PDB file of C-alpha atoms in Angstrom:
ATOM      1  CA  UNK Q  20      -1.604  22.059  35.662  1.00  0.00           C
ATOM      2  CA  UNK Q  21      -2.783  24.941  33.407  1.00  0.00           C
ATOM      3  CA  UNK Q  22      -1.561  27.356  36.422  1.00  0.00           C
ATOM      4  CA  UNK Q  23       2.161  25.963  36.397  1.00  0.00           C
ATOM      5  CA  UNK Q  24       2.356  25.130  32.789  1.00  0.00           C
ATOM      6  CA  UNK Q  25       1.069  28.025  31.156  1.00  0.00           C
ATOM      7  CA  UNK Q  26       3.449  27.785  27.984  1.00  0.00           C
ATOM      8  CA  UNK Q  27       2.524  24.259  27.887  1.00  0.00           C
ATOM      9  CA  UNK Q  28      -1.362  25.035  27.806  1.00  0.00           C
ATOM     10  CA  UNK Q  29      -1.055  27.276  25.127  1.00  0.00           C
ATOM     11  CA  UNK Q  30       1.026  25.134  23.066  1.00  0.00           C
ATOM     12  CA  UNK Q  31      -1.284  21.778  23.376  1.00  0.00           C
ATOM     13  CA  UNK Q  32      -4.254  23.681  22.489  1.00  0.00           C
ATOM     14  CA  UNK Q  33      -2.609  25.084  19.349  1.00  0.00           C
ATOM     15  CA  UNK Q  34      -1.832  22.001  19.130  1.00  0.00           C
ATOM     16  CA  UNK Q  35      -5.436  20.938  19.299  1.00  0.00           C
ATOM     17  CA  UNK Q  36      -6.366  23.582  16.799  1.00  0.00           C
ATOM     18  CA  UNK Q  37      -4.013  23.119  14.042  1.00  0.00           C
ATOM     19  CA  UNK Q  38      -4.647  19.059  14.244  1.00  0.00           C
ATOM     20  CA  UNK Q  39      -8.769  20.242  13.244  1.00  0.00           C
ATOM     21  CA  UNK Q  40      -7.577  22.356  10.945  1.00  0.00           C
ATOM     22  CA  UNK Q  41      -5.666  19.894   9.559  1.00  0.00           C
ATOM     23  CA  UNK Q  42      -8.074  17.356   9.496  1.00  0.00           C
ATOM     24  CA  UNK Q  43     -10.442  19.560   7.947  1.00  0.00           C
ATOM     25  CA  UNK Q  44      -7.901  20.609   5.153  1.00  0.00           C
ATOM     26  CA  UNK Q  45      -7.200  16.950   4.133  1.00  0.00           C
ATOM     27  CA  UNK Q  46     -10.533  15.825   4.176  1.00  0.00           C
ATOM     28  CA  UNK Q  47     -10.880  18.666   1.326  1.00  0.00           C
ATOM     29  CA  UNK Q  48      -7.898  17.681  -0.976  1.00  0.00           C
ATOM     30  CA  UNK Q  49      -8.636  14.010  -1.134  1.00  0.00           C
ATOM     31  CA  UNK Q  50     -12.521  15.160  -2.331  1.00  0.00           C
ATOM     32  CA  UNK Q  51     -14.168  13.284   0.850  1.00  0.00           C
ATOM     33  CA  UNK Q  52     -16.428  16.320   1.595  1.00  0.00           C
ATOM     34  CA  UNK Q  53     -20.359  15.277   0.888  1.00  0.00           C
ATOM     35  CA  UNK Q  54     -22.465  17.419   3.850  1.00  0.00           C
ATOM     36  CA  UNK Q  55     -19.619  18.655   5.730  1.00  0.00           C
ATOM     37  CA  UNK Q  56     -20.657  16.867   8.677  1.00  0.00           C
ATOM     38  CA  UNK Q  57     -17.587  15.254   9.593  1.00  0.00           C
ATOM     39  CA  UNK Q  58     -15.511  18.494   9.294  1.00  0.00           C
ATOM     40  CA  UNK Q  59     -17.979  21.009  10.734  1.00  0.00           C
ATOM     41  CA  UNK Q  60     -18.295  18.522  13.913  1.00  0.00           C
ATOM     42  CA  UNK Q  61     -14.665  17.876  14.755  1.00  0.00           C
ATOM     43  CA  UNK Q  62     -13.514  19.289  17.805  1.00  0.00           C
ATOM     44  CA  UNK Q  63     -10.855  18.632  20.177  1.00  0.00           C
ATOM     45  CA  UNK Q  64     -10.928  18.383  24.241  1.00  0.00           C
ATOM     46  CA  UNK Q  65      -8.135  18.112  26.949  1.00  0.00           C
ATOM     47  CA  UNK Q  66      -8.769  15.584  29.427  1.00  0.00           C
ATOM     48  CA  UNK Q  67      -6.709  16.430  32.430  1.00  0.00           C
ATOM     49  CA  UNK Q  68      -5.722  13.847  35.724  1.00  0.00           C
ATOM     50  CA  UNK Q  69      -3.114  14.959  38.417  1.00  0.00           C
ATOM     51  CA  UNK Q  70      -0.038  13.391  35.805  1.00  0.00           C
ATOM     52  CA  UNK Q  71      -1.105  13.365  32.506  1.00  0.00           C
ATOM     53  CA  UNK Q  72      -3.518  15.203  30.101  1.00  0.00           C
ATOM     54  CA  UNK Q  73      -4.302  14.097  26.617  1.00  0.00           C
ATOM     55  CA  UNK Q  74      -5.669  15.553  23.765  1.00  0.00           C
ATOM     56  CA  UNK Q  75      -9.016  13.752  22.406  1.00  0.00           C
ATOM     57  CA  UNK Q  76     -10.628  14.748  19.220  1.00  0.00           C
ATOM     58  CA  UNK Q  77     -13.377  13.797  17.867  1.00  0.00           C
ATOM     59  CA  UNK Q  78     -16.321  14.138  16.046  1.00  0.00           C
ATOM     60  CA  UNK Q  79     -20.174  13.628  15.689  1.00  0.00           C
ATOM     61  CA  UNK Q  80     -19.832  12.029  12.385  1.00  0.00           C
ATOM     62  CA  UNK Q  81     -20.620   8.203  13.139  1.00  0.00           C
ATOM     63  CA  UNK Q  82     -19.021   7.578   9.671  1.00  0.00           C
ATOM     64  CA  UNK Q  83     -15.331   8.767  10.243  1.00  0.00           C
ATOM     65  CA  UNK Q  84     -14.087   5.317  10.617  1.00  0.00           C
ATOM     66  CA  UNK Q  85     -15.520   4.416   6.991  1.00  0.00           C
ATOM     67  CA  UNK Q  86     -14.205   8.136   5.713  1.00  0.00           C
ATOM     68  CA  UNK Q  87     -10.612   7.143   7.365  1.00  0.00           C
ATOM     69  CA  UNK Q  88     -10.431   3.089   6.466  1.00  0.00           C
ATOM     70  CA  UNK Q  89     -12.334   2.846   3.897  1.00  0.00           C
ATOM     71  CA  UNK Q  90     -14.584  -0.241   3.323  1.00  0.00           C
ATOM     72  CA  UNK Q  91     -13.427  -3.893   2.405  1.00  0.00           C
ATOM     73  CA  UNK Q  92     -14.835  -5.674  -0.669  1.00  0.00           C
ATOM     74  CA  UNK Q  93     -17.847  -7.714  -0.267  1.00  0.00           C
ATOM     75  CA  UNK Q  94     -19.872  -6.021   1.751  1.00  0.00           C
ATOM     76  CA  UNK Q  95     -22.942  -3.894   0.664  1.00  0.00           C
ATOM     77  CA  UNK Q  96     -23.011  -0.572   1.647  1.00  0.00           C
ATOM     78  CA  UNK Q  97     -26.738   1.201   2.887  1.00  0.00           C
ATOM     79  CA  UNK Q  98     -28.245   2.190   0.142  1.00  0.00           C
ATOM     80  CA  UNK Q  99     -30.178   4.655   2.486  1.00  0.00           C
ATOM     81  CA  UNK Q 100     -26.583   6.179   2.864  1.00  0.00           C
ATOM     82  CA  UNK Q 101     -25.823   6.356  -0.658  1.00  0.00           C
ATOM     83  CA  UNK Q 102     -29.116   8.234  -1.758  1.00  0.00           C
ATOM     84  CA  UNK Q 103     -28.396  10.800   0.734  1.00  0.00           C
ATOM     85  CA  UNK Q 104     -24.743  10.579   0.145  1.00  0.00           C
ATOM     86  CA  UNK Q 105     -25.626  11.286  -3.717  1.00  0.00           C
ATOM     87  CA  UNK Q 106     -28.633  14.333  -2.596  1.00  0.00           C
ATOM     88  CA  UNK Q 107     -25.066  15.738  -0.908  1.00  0.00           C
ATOM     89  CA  UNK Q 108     -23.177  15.537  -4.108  1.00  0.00           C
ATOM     90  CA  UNK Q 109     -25.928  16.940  -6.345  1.00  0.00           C
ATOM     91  CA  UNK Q 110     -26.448  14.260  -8.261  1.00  0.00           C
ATOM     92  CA  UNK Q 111     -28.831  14.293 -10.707  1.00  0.00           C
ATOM     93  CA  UNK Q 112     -32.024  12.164 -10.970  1.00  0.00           C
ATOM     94  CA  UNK Q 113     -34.907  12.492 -12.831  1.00  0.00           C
ATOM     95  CA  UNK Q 114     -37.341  10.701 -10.452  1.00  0.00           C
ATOM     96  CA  UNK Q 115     -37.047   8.275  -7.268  1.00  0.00           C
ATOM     97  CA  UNK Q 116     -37.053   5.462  -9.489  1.00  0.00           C
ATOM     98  CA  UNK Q 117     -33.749   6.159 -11.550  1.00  0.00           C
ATOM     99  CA  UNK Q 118     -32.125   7.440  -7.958  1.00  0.00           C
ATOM    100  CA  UNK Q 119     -32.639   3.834  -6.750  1.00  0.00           C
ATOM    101  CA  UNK Q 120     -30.894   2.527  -9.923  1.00  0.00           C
ATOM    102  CA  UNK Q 121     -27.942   4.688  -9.710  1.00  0.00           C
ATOM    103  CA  UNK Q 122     -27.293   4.330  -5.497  1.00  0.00           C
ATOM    104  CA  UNK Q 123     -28.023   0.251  -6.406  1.00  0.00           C
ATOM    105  CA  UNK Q 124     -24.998   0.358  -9.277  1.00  0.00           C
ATOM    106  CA  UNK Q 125     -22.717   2.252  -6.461  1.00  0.00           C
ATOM    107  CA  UNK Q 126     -23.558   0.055  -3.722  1.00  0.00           C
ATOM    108  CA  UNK Q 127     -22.323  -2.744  -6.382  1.00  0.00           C
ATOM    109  CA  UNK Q 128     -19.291  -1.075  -6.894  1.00  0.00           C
ATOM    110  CA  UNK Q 129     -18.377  -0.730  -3.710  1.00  0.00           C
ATOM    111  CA  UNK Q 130     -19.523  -4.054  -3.304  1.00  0.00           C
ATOM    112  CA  UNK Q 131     -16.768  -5.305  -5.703  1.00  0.00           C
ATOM    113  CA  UNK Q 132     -14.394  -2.682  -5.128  1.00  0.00           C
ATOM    114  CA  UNK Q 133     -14.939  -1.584  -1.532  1.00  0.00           C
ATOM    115  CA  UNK Q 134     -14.117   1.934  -0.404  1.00  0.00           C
ATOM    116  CA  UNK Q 135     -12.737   3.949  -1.903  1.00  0.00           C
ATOM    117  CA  UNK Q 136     -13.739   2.706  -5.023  1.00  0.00           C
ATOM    118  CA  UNK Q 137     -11.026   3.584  -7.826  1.00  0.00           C
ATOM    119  CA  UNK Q 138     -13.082   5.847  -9.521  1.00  0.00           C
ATOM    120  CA  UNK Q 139     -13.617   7.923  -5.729  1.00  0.00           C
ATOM    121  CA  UNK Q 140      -9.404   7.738  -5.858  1.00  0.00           C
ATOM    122  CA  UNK Q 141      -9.339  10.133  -9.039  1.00  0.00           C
ATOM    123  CA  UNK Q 142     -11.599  12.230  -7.887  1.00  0.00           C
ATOM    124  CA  UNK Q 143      -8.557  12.963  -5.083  1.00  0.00           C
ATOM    125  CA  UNK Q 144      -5.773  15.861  -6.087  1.00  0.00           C
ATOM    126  CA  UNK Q 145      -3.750  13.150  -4.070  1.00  0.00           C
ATOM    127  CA  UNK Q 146      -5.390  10.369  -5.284  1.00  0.00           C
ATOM    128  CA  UNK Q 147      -5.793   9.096  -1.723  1.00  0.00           C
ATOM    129  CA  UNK Q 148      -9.174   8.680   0.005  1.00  0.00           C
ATOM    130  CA  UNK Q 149      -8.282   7.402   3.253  1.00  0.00           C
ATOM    131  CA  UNK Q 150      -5.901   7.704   6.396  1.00  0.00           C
ATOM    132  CA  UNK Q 151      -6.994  11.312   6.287  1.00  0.00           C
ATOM    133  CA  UNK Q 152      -6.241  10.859  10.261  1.00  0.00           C
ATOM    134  CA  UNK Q 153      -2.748   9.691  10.006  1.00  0.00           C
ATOM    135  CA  UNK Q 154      -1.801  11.414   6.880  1.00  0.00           C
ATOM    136  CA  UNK Q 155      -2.306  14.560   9.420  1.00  0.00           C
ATOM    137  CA  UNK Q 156      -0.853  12.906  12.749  1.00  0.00           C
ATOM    138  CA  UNK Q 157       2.301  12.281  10.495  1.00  0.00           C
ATOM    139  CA  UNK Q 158       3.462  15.449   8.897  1.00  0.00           C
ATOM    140  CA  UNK Q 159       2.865  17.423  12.136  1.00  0.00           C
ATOM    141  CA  UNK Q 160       4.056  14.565  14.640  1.00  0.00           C
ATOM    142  CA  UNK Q 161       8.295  16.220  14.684  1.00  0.00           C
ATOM    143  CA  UNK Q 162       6.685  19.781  14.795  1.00  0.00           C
ATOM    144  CA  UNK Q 163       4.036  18.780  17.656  1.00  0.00           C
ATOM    145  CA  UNK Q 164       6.933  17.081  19.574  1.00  0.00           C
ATOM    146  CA  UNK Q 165       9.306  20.209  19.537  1.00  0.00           C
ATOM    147  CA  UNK Q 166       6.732  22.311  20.456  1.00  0.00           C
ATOM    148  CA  UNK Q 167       5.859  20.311  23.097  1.00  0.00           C
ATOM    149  CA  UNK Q 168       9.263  20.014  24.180  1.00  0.00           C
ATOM    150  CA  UNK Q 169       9.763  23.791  23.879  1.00  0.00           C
ATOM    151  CA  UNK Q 170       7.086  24.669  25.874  1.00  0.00           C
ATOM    152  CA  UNK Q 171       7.535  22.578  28.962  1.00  0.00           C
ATOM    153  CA  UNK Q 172      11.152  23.298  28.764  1.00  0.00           C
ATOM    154  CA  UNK Q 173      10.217  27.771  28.965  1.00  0.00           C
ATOM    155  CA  UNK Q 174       7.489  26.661  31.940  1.00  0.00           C
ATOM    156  CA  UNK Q 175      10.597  24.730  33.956  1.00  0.00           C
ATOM    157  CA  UNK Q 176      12.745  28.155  33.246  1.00  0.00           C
ATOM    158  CA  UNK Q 177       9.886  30.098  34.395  1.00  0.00           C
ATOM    159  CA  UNK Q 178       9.256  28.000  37.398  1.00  0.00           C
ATOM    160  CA  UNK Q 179      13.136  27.620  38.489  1.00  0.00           C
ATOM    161  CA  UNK Q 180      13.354  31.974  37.928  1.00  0.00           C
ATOM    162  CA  UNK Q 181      10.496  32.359  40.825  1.00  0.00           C
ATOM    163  CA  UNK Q 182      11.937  30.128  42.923  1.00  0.00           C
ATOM    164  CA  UNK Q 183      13.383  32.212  46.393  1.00  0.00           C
ATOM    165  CA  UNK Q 184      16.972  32.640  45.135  1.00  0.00           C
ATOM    166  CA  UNK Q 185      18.368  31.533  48.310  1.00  0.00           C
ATOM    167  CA  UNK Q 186      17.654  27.902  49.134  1.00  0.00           C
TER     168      UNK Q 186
END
């Protein structure tokens, strides 16, 4: 397709660009930056069949669906995670012993509170800490579409002006 559609290619994979970047961007205001793993690992691929092609992105972060959802109440988070998490954040300890009190008395927290917990949510210009994904898909979902339609229509034009002009 990317021979007939050039317009088209060029648009989806701007497309495909400014969705990371936006990603990326969000992730930043609502404060859920810790290694940068998530970011730094997003990327986007088009997977192409004879009718269709779609735009996939993704990430090697096996935490985005936590990052994005969040975390119900009630269950107890890996402390494991949280001591790295908190080794991210630079927080302070004074030995290993005190670092296992302090990831215990956030695992509790989110334990009570799930994810994010409302202290996370004022950490947040937005005060949000999730749906970083949709919060994205929405405000560029009209401006994706026109494009879109934009494009595709210029390819048709471009196709119909080297068309023999006697049929």
């Amino acid at each position: 397709m990317k021979n007939i559609l050039k317009t088209f290619d060029r648009t989806i994979n701007a497309i495909g660009k400014k969705l990371i970047d936006g990603f990326r961007n969000e992730l930043e205001v609502q404060n859920s930056i810790a290694t940068g793993k998530l970011a730094d690992s997003m990327f986007y691929d088009l997977d192409e069949t004879a009718d269709s092609i779609e735009l996939v992105i993704q990430t090697k972060a096996k935490y985005v669906d936590i990052v994005n959802n969040g975390m119900k109440a009630g269950n107890m988070p890996s402390l494991t995670a949280i001591k790295d998490w908190m080794d991210a954040k630079g927080i302070k300890h004074s030995n290993e012993n005190e670092k296992e009190s302090v990831a215990y008395a956030i695992a509790k927290r989110i334990k009570i509170e799930g994810l994010p917990t409302q202290g996370g949510k004022r950490l947040s210009s937005t005060r949000e800490k999730t749906n970083f994904i949709g919060n994205v898909v929405n405000r560029r979902s009209k401006k994706n579409d026109n494009s879109i339609h934009s494009s595709i229509g210029k390819d048709i034009d471009n196709i119909f002006k080297q068309l023999p002009k006697q049929i």
